CSV table of C-alpha atoms in Angstrom, one decimal:
chain,number,residue,atom,x,y,z
A,1,PHE,CA,0.0,0.0,0.1
A,2,ASP,CA,1.1,3.5,-0.6
A,3,VAL,CA,2.6,5.2,2.5
A,4,PRO,CA,3.8,8.8,2.2
A,5,LEU,CA,7.6,9.4,2.8
A,6,GLU,CA,6.7,11.4,6.0
A,7,GLY,CA,4.8,8.4,7.3
A,8,VAL,CA,7.8,6.1,6.7
A,9,ARG,CA,10.1,8.5,8.6
A,10,VAL,CA,7.7,8.6,11.5
A,11,MET,CA,7.3,4.8,11.7
A,12,GLY,CA,11.1,4.5,11.6
A,13,ALA,CA,11.3,6.6,14.8
A,14,VAL,CA,9.1,4.1,16.8
A,15,HIS,CA,11.3,0.9,17.0
A,16,PRO,CA,14.4,2.8,18.3
A,17,TYR,CA,12.2,4.5,20.9
A,18,GLN,CA,11.2,1.0,22.1
A,19,VAL,CA,14.8,-0.2,22.2
A,20,MET,CA,15.9,2.9,24.2
A,21,ASP,CA,12.9,2.7,26.5
A,22,LYS,CA,13.8,-1.0,27.4
A,23,MET,CA,17.5,0.1,27.8
A,24,ARG,CA,16.2,2.8,30.4
A,25,GLN,CA,14.3,0.3,32.3
A,26,PHE,CA,16.6,-2.6,32.5
A,27,GLY,CA,20.1,-1.3,31.4
A,28,PRO,CA,22.5,-0.5,30.0
A,29,THR,CA,21.6,3.2,29.7
A,30,PRO,CA,21.1,4.5,26.1
A,31,GLU,CA,24.2,6.7,26.6
A,32,TRP,CA,26.3,3.7,26.7
A,33,ALA,CA,29.2,3.8,24.0
A,34,TYR,CA,32.5,2.0,23.6
A,35,PRO,CA,35.6,4.2,23.1
A,36,THR,CA,36.5,5.7,19.8
A,37,TRP,CA,39.1,4.1,17.7
A,38,ASN,CA,42.8,5.0,18.4
A,39,VAL,CA,45.6,4.5,16.0
A,40,LEU,CA,47.7,3.0,18.7
A,41,MET,CA,45.1,0.2,19.1
A,42,GLY,CA,45.7,-1.3,15.7
A,43,LEU,CA,45.8,-0.5,11.9
A,44,ARG,CA,44.1,-3.6,10.4
A,45,PHE,CA,41.0,-2.6,8.7
A,46,ARG,CA,38.1,-4.8,9.9
A,47,VAL,CA,34.5,-5.1,8.7
A,48,GLY,CA,31.7,-6.8,10.2
A,49,ILE,CA,28.4,-7.9,8.9
A,50,LEU,CA,25.3,-8.7,11.4
A,51,SER,CA,22.5,-10.6,10.3
A,52,ALA,CA,20.0,-13.5,10.9
A,53,ASP,CA,19.8,-14.2,7.3
A,54,LEU,CA,23.3,-14.6,6.0
A,55,LEU,CA,24.0,-18.3,4.7
A,56,MET,CA,20.3,-18.8,4.6
A,57,ASP,CA,17.7,-19.4,1.7
A,58,HIS,CA,16.5,-16.0,2.2
A,59,PRO,CA,16.6,-12.9,-0.1
A,60,VAL,CA,19.2,-11.2,1.8
A,61,GLY,CA,21.2,-14.4,2.5
A,62,ASN,CA,21.1,-15.2,-1.2
A,63,MET,CA,22.0,-11.8,-2.5
A,64,MET,CA,25.0,-11.7,-0.2
A,65,ARG,CA,26.4,-14.8,-1.8
A,66,ALA,CA,27.5,-12.7,-4.5
A,67,VAL,CA,28.9,-9.9,-2.4
A,68,LEU,CA,31.1,-11.9,0.1
A,69,PRO,CA,33.5,-13.1,-2.5
A,70,LEU,CA,34.2,-9.5,-3.6
A,71,HIS,CA,36.0,-8.7,-0.4
A,72,ASP,CA,39.8,-8.4,-0.8
A,73,LEU,CA,40.9,-10.1,2.4
A,74,SER,CA,44.4,-9.3,1.6
A,75,ARG,CA,43.5,-5.7,2.7
A,76,MET,CA,41.0,-6.2,5.3
A,77,ASP,CA,39.3,-8.8,7.8
A,78,LEU,CA,35.5,-9.7,7.4
A,79,THR,CA,33.6,-11.1,10.1
A,80,LEU,CA,30.1,-12.4,9.8
A,81,PHE,CA,28.1,-12.3,13.0
A,82,ILE,CA,25.2,-14.8,13.0
A,83,VAL,CA,22.4,-15.1,15.4
A,84,ASN,CA,20.5,-18.2,15.3
A,85,GLU,CA,21.2,-21.9,15.3
A,86,HIS,CA,20.2,-22.6,11.6
A,87,GLN,CA,22.9,-20.2,10.6
A,88,ARG,CA,25.3,-22.1,12.8
A,89,SER,CA,24.5,-25.2,11.0
A,90,ALA,CA,24.6,-23.7,7.6
A,91,VAL,CA,28.4,-22.8,8.2
A,92,GLN,CA,29.0,-26.5,7.9
A,93,ASP,CA,27.4,-27.0,4.6
A,94,PRO,CA,30.2,-27.8,2.0
A,95,LEU,CA,28.9,-25.0,-0.3
A,96,ASN,CA,28.9,-22.5,2.4
A,97,ARG,CA,32.4,-23.4,3.4
A,98,HIS,CA,33.7,-23.1,0.1
A,99,LEU,CA,32.0,-19.6,-0.1
A,100,LEU,CA,33.4,-18.5,3.2
A,101,GLY,CA,37.0,-19.3,2.7
A,102,ASP,CA,39.1,-17.1,5.1
A,103,ILE,CA,36.1,-15.2,6.3
A,104,LYS,CA,35.4,-15.4,10.1
A,105,VAL,CA,32.1,-16.4,11.6
A,106,VAL,CA,31.2,-15.6,15.1
A,107,PHE,CA,27.9,-16.8,16.8
A,108,LEU,CA,26.2,-14.3,18.8
A,109,GLY,CA,22.9,-15.7,19.7
A,110,ARG,CA,19.5,-14.4,19.2
A,111,GLY,CA,19.3,-12.4,22.2
A,112,PRO,CA,16.1,-10.8,23.8
A,113,PRO,CA,12.9,-9.8,21.7
A,114,VAL,CA,13.3,-6.2,22.4
A,115,THR,CA,9.7,-5.5,22.6
A,116,GLN,CA,8.8,-8.2,25.1
A,117,GLN,CA,11.6,-8.8,27.5
A,118,TRP,CA,15.1,-7.6,28.0
A,119,SER,CA,18.3,-9.1,29.1
A,120,GLU,CA,21.2,-6.6,29.8
A,121,GLN,CA,23.7,-9.5,30.2
A,122,GLU,CA,23.1,-11.0,26.8
A,123,SER,CA,23.2,-7.8,25.1
A,124,VAL,CA,26.1,-6.5,26.7
A,125,ALA,CA,27.9,-9.9,26.0
A,126,ALA,CA,27.2,-9.7,22.3
A,127,ALA,CA,28.3,-6.2,22.0
A,128,ASP,CA,31.6,-7.1,23.9
A,129,VAL,CA,32.3,-9.8,21.3
A,130,ILE,CA,31.8,-7.3,18.4
A,131,ASN,CA,34.0,-4.6,20.0
A,132,ALA,CA,36.8,-7.2,21.2
A,133,ALA,CA,36.9,-8.2,17.3
A,134,GLY,CA,38.1,-4.6,16.6
A,135,ILE,CA,35.4,-4.0,14.1
A,136,CYS,CA,35.9,-0.7,12.4
A,137,VAL,CA,32.6,-0.7,10.4
A,138,LEU,CA,29.6,-2.8,11.3
A,139,PHE,CA,26.9,-3.4,8.8
A,140,ASP,CA,23.5,-4.2,9.8
A,141,LEU,CA,21.4,-6.3,7.4
A,142,GLN,CA,18.4,-6.5,9.6
A,143,GLY,CA,16.7,-3.4,10.4
A,144,TYR,CA,13.8,-4.5,12.6
A,145,THR,CA,13.0,-7.8,10.8
A,146,MET,CA,12.9,-11.1,12.7
A,147,GLY,CA,16.0,-11.9,14.6
A,148,HIS,CA,17.4,-8.4,14.7
A,149,ARG,CA,19.9,-7.5,17.3
A,150,GLN,CA,19.4,-3.8,17.6
A,151,ASP,CA,19.7,-4.2,21.4
A,152,VAL,CA,23.4,-4.8,20.4
A,153,LEU,CA,23.7,-2.0,17.9
A,154,ALA,CA,22.3,0.4,20.4
A,155,MET,CA,25.5,0.1,22.4
A,156,ARG,CA,27.6,1.2,19.2
A,157,PRO,CA,30.2,-1.7,19.7
A,158,ALA,CA,31.8,-0.4,16.4
A,159,PRO,CA,32.7,3.3,15.8
A,160,ILE,CA,31.0,3.3,12.5
A,161,GLN,CA,27.5,1.3,12.0
A,162,ALA,CA,25.7,1.3,8.8
A,163,HIS,CA,22.5,-0.3,7.4
A,164,TYR,CA,22.7,-2.2,4.0
A,165,HIS,CA,19.8,-4.3,2.6
A,166,GLY,CA,17.2,-5.8,4.9
A,167,TYR,CA,15.1,-2.9,5.8
A,168,MET,CA,13.9,-0.6,3.0
A,169,GLY,CA,12.9,2.4,5.2
A,170,THR,CA,15.0,4.6,7.5
A,171,THR,CA,16.0,2.7,10.7
A,172,GLY,CA,15.5,6.1,12.7
A,173,ALA,CA,18.1,4.7,15.0
A,174,PRO,CA,20.7,7.2,16.3
A,175,TRP,CA,23.3,4.4,16.4
A,176,ILE,CA,23.1,3.7,12.4
A,177,ALA,CA,25.1,6.6,10.8
A,178,THR,CA,24.8,5.5,7.4
A,179,TYR,CA,22.2,4.0,5.0
A,180,VAL,CA,23.9,2.3,2.0
A,181,GLY,CA,21.6,2.2,-1.2
A,182,ASP,CA,21.4,3.5,-4.7
A,183,ARG,CA,20.1,6.5,-6.6
A,184,PHE,CA,17.1,4.4,-8.0
A,185,ILE,CA,15.5,3.2,-4.8
A,186,HIS,CA,17.0,6.0,-2.6
A,187,PRO,CA,16.9,9.2,-4.7
A,188,PRO,CA,19.0,11.9,-3.1
A,189,GLU,CA,16.0,14.2,-2.8
A,190,HIS,CA,14.5,11.7,-0.3
A,191,ALA,CA,17.5,12.2,2.2
A,192,PRO,CA,15.5,14.3,4.4
A,193,PHE,CA,13.3,11.2,5.2
A,194,TYR,CA,16.3,9.4,6.6
A,195,SER,CA,17.9,9.8,9.8
A,196,GLU,CA,20.9,8.2,8.4
A,197,LYS,CA,23.3,9.8,5.8
A,198,LEU,CA,22.7,8.2,2.5
A,199,ALA,CA,25.8,6.5,0.8
A,200,LEU,CA,24.7,5.9,-2.6
A,201,LEU,CA,26.5,3.1,-4.9
A,202,PRO,CA,27.0,4.1,-8.6
A,203,GLU,CA,24.7,1.1,-9.8
A,204,SER,CA,22.2,-1.0,-8.3
A,205,PHE,CA,22.7,-1.7,-4.4
A,206,LEU,CA,22.0,-5.4,-5.1
A,207,GLY,CA,24.7,-7.9,-4.9
A,208,PRO,CA,24.7,-9.3,-8.4
A,209,SER,CA,25.2,-6.0,-9.9
A,210,HIS,CA,28.4,-5.6,-7.7
A,211,ARG,CA,29.6,-8.9,-9.0
A,212,LEU,CA,28.9,-7.8,-12.6
A,213,THR,CA,30.5,-4.5,-12.2
A,214,HIS,CA,33.6,-6.1,-10.6
A,215,GLN,CA,33.9,-8.5,-13.8
A,216,PHE,CA,33.4,-5.9,-16.3
A,217,TRP,CA,35.4,-2.9,-14.9
A,218,GLY,CA,38.0,-4.7,-12.5
A,219,ALA,CA,38.5,-4.2,-8.8
A,220,ALA,CA,40.9,-1.3,-9.4
A,221,SER,CA,38.9,0.5,-12.0
A,222,THR,CA,36.1,3.0,-11.4
A,223,PRO,CA,32.8,2.3,-13.4
A,224,PRO,CA,31.3,5.0,-15.5
A,225,ASP,CA,28.8,7.5,-14.1
A,226,SER,CA,29.9,7.1,-10.6
A,227,SER,CA,29.5,10.8,-9.7
A,228,ASN,CA,26.5,10.1,-7.3
A,229,ALA,CA,28.3,7.7,-5.2
A,230,GLU,CA,29.9,8.6,-1.8
A,231,VAL,CA,33.5,7.0,-1.3
A,232,GLY,CA,34.8,7.0,2.2
A,233,SER,CA,37.1,5.1,4.6
A,234,ALA,CA,36.8,4.3,8.4
A,235,VAL,CA,38.9,2.9,10.9
A,236,GLY,CA,38.0,1.0,14.2
A,237,SER,CA,39.2,-0.1,17.4
A,238,THR,CA,40.7,-3.4,18.6
A,239,ALA,CA,40.8,-5.1,21.9
A,240,ASP,CA,42.4,-8.2,23.0
A,241,ASP,CA,39.5,-10.0,24.6
A,242,ASP,CA,36.1,-9.5,26.1
A,243,GLY,CA,37.6,-8.6,29.3
A,244,GLU,CA,39.5,-5.8,28.0
A,245,ALA,CA,36.6,-4.4,26.2
A,246,ALA,CA,34.7,-4.4,29.3
A,247,ALA,CA,37.6,-2.7,31.3
A,248,ARG,CA,38.0,0.0,28.6
A,249,ARG,CA,34.2,0.7,28.7
A,250,ALA,CA,34.4,1.1,32.5
């Protein structure tokens, strides 16, 4: 059905309010934040992807099969943070093992349904895992769909957190800084209806288009008509273990 863009923006503000309300009631407080990245803490660029749909027979999971092999692991580390037991079983599938290669996979668990109950311990433990991994940029592929871990993202375990594919409207979340899309489904003139800053890819945001662009133009080449894309870099923190993450947070 047809929903005005202003209505989508208003609806996007409801879910983060629910998350923050639970944090105010049961902890940790919404002002929780990990230390920002320091160059002395490590120089390796580390990317994290958080989703309950990775490696599954799901539109997001199937699309990401075309995206994962495009990461140059000689220049970065890539970690998939999965949340349900079906995903943990899928990691052992021979096809997935071949796809993953040297990509790291970390199981976080499903966590609490944020609109029904809350477990500070579960949320903090999962956030500590991400922070201890030294993730520089964390991509959320869930939004508020089933199995999401916005309770973790709300604690900002990575210095830069972005949404990419999985939730077609604004997340409305102050802990999500960037929304990755394209100029077709996220026209620049719609930016006022997003709480995030739009980062528009030069072609379609969908995974198969990345693979074809990579094939046709090469990893080091710039495809034509890329004037609408924002290109940026980010760096993130590192920690030796969960205990160090908790100590730095304290």
